[in-house]
XYZ file of C-alpha atoms in Angstrom:
331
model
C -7.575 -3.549 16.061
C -6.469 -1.291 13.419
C -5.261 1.840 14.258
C -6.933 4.687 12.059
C -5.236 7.719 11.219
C -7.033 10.398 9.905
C -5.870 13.013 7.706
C -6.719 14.772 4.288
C -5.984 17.151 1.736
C -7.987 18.801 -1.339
C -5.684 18.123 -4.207
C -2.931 16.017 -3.376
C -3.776 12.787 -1.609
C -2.230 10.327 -4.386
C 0.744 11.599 -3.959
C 1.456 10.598 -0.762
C 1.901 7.001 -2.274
C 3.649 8.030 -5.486
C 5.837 10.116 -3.807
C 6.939 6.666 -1.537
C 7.320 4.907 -5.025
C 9.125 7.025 -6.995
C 12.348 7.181 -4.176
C 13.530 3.769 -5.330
C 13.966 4.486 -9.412
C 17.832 4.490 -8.082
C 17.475 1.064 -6.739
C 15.632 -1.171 -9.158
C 18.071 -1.200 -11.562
C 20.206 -3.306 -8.937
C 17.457 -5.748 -8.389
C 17.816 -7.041 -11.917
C 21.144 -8.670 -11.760
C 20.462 -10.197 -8.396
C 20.081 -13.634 -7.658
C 16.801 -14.604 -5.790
C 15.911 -17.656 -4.106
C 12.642 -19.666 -5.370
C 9.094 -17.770 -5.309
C 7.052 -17.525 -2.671
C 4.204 -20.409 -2.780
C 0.711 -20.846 -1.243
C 0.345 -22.146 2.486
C -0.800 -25.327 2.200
C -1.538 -28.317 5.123
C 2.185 -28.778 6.048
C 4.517 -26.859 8.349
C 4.325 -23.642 6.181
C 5.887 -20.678 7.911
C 2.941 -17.887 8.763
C 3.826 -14.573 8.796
C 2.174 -11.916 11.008
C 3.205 -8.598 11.623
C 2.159 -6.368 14.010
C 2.773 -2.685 14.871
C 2.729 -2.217 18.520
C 1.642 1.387 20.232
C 1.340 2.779 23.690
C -1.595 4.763 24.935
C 0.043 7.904 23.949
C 0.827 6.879 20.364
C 4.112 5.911 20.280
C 5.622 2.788 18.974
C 6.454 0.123 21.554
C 10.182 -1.155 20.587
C 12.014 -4.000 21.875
C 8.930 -6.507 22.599
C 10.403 -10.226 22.331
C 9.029 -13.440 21.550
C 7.648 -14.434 24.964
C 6.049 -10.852 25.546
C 3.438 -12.092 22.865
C 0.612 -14.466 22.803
C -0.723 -15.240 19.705
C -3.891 -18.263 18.797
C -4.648 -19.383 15.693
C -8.647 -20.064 16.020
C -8.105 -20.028 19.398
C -5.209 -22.683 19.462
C -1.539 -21.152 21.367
C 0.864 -21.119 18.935
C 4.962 -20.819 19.412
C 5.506 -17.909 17.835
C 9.702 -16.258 17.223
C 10.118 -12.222 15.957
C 11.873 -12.282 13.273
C 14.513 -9.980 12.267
C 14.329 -7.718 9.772
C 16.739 -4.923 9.054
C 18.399 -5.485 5.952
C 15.921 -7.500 4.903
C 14.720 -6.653 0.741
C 11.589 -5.415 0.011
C 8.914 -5.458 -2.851
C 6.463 -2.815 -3.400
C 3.345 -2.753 -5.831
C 1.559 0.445 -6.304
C -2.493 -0.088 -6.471
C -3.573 3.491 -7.615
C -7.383 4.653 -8.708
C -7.108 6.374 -11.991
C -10.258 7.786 -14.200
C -13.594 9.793 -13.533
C -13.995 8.075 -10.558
C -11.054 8.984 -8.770
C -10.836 13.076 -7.969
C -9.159 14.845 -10.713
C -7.036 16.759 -7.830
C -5.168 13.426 -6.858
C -3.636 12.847 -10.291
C -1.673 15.313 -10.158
C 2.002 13.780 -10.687
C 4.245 16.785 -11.820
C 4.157 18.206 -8.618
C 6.871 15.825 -7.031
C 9.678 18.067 -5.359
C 11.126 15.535 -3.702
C 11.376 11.560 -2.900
C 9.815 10.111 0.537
C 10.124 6.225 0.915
C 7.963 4.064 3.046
C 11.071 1.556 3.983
C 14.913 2.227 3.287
C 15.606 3.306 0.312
C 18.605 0.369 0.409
C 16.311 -2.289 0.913
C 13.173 -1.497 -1.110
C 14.584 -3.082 -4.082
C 11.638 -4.008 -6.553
C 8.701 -1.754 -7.671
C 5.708 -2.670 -9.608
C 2.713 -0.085 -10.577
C -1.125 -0.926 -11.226
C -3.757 1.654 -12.284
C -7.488 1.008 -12.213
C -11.000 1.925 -12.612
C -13.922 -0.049 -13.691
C -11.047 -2.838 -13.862
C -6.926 -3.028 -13.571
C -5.445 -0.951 -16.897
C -1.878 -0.424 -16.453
C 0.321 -2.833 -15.044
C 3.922 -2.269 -14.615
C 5.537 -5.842 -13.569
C 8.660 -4.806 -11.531
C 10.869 -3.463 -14.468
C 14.116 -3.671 -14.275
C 14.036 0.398 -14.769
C 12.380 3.164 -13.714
C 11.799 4.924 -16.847
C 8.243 3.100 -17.307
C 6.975 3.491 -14.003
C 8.088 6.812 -13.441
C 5.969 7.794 -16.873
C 3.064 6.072 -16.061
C 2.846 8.262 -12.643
C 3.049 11.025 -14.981
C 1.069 10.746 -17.348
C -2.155 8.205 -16.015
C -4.542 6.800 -18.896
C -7.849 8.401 -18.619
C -10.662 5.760 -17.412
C -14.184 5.434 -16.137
C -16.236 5.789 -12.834
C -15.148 2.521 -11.523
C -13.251 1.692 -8.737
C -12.385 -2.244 -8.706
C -10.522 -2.175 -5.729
C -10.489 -6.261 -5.112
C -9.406 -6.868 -8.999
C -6.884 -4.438 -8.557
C -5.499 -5.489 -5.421
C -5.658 -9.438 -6.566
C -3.488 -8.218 -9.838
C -0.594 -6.998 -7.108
C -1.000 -10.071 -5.180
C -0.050 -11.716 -8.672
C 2.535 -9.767 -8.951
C 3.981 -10.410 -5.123
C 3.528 -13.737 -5.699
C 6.325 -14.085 -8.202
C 8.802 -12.489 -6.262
C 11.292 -14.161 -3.571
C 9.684 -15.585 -0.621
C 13.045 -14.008 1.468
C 11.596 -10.855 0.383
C 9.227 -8.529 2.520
C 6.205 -7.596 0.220
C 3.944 -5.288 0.661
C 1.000 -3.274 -1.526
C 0.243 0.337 -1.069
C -3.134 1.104 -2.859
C -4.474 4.464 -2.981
C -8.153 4.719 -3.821
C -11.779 5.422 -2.816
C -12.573 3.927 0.510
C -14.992 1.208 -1.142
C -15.078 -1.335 -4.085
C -17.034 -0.577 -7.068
C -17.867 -3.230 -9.501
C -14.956 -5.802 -8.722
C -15.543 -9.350 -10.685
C -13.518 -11.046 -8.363
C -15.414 -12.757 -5.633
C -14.856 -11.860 -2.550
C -14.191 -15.257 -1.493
C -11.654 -15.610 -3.726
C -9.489 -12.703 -2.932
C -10.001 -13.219 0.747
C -8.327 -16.918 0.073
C -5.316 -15.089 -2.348
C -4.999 -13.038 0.456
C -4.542 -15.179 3.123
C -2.596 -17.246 1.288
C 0.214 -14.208 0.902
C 2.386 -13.164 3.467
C 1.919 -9.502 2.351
C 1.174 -6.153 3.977
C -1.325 -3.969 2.652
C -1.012 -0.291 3.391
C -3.711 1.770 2.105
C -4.737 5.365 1.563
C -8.105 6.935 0.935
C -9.761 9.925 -0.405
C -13.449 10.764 -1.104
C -15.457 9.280 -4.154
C -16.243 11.768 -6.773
C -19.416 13.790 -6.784
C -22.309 11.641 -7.137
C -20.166 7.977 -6.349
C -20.653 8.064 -2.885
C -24.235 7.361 -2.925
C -24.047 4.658 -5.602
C -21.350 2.725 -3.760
C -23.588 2.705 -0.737
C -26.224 0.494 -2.895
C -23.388 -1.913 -4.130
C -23.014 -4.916 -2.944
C -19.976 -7.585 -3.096
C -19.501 -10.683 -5.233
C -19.389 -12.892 -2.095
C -18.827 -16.237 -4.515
C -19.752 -19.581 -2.936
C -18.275 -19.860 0.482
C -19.546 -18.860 3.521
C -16.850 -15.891 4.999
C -16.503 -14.920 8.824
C -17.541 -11.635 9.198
C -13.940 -10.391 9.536
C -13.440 -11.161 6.193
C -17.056 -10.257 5.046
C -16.602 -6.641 6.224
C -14.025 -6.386 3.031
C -17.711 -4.992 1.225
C -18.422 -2.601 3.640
C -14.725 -0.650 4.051
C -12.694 -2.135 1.250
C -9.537 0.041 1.446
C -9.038 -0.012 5.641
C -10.401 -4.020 5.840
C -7.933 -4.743 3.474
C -5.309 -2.806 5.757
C -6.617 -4.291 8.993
C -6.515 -8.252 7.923
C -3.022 -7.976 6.508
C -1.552 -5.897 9.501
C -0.930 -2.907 7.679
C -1.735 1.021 8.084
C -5.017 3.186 6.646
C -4.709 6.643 6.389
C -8.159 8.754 5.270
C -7.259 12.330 3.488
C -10.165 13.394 3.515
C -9.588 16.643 5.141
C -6.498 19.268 5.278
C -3.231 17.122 6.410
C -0.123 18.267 5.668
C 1.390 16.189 3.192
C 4.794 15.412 5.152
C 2.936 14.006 7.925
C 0.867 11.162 6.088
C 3.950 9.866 4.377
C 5.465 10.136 7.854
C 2.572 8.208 9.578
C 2.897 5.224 6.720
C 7.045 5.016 6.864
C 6.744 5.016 10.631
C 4.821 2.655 10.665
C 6.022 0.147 8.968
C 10.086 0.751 9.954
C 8.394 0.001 13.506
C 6.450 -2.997 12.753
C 7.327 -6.574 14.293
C 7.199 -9.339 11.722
C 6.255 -12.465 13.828
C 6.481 -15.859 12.551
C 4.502 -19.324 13.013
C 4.301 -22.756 12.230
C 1.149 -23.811 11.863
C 1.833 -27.369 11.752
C -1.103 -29.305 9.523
C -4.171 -27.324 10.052
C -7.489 -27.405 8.631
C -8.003 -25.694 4.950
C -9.816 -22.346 4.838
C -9.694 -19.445 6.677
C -7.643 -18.945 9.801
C -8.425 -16.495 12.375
C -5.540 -15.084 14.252
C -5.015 -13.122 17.551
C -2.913 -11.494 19.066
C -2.215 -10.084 22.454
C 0.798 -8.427 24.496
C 1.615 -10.036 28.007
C 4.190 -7.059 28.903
C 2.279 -5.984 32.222
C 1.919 -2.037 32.625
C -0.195 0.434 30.075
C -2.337 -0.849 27.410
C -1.372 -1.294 23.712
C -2.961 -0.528 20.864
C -2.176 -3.656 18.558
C -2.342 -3.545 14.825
C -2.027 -6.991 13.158
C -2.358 -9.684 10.590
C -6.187 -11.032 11.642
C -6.179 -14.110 9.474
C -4.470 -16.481 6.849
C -6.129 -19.255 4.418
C -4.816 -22.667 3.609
C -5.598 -24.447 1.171
């Protein structure tokens, strides 16, 4: 399941995810002379290494730390698999920023010159890479990990004006683009920052449920209400579902776009809808992913299409609340 944290604010919910972006301006001009090892490919039928990760609470919230391999069971549709948790401190990290822009998103959330100060979802000396995609009726702006942070850092402050869309699954496909170009050695994760559901993506939902599955990437995702007058239209929309036939994990992407998208890649939602102190979202996403396990699989030479995945802790004593990666797709 995917834990759910609920919080909100009137006027500055998109900068809970800007504010995790703009910390690493310092770094990215590092990650340009780097060498990086080949990109990171789609699994295909062959031993391809799966990654899930998972973030682990006990019943009164907190993070469950030192879990090891054995203290897992995780099936991929329904078949045991030998699972290791891999290590991950010092371990790079590439971050895309998926934000709502136009008359669709509240005019109280693009408010950018109110930064004060820099939060960071992972350490700042290991989120190396930043990339930056606005959006409305379709992706606009698209910022492809420069090498620095003079172009990002003025497109957070000064966002195009746009329309009443919100194509959330374009969008979100556009960063998987992105991702996909990037080390496979590297962590990679999306934070997208939006309405709660899709509005006039041409993408079929098919087809990024199958990009999706085929990246080993974390989606984190935070959500604030649709403008006056959106949220009835989006409840008439309906999703491009393309030709193949999804399990309803993955067809539930229509009905919750933002948190689905969290909940199948094993990342965090946060909803600021309401009055939340600003501190404390950003808190709730870096926590959250500093604490996360990042388990690892080898599938072996399974069917193509959609994997389900589950996972479950065999540590006897209180119950867990387990947050992580539902499915993968191979080709």
């Amino acid at each position: 399941m995917s834990t759910i944290m609920k919080f909100s604010t009137r006027s500055r919910g998109v900068l809970v995810g800007l504010q995790i972006a703009v910390c690493v301006g310092t770094m990215l001009a590092q990650a340009g002379s780097q060498r990086v090892p080949e990109t990171d490919v789609p699994i295909r039928t062959t031993a391809r290494l799966v990654l899930a990760p998972a973030i682990i609470r006990d019943r009164s919230g907190e993070f469950v730390s030192g879990l090891r391999s054995e203290d897992f069971e995780l099936t991929d549709n329904g078949a045991m698999q030998t699972l290791r948790v891999e290590q991950t401190k010092g371990q790079p990290v590439a971050l895309v920023v998926v934000m709502q822009t136009g008359d669709g998103a509240l005019r109280e959330f693009q408010n950018y010159q109110t930064l004060t100060r820099l939060l960071k979802i992972a350490d700042p000396e290991t989120l190396q890479k930043v990339a930056f995609v606005t959006f409305d009726s379709k992706p606009r702006q698209v910022w492809n990990f420069p090498p620095l942070r003079d172009g990002v850092q003025y497109a957070m402050n000064h966002p195009e004006s746009g329309d009443r869309g919100a194509s959330i699954l374009d969008a979100v496909g556009q960063a998987l683009d992105l991702l996909r170009q990037q080390p496979a050695a590297m962590r990679k994760m999306i934070l997208l920052l939006s309405q709660s559901r899709d509005d006039g993506s041409q993408i079929s939902l098919s087809d990024l449920a199958q990009r999706l599955g085929e990246a080993n990437v974390m989606v984190y995702s935070v959500t604030f209400p649709a403008a006056p007058g959106m949220a009835s239209r989006s409840k008439r929309l309906g999703c491009n579902a393309g030709q193949l036939v999804l399990p309803k994990e993955l067809a539930r992407l229509c009905e919750d776009t933002a948190l689905q998208l969290a909940t199948l890649s094993g990342g965090e939602h946060i909803d600021v809808t309401k009055s939340a102190a600003l501190d404390r979202s950003v808190s709730v996403l870096r926590d959250a992913f500093l604490n996360s396990y990042l388990l690892s699989f080898r599938p072996g030479s399974p069917d193509a299409g959609p994997h389900l995945l589950s996972l479950k802790i065999r540590t006897a004593g209180s119950p867990y609340a387990v947050s992580f990666r539902r499915f993968y797709w191979v080709r």
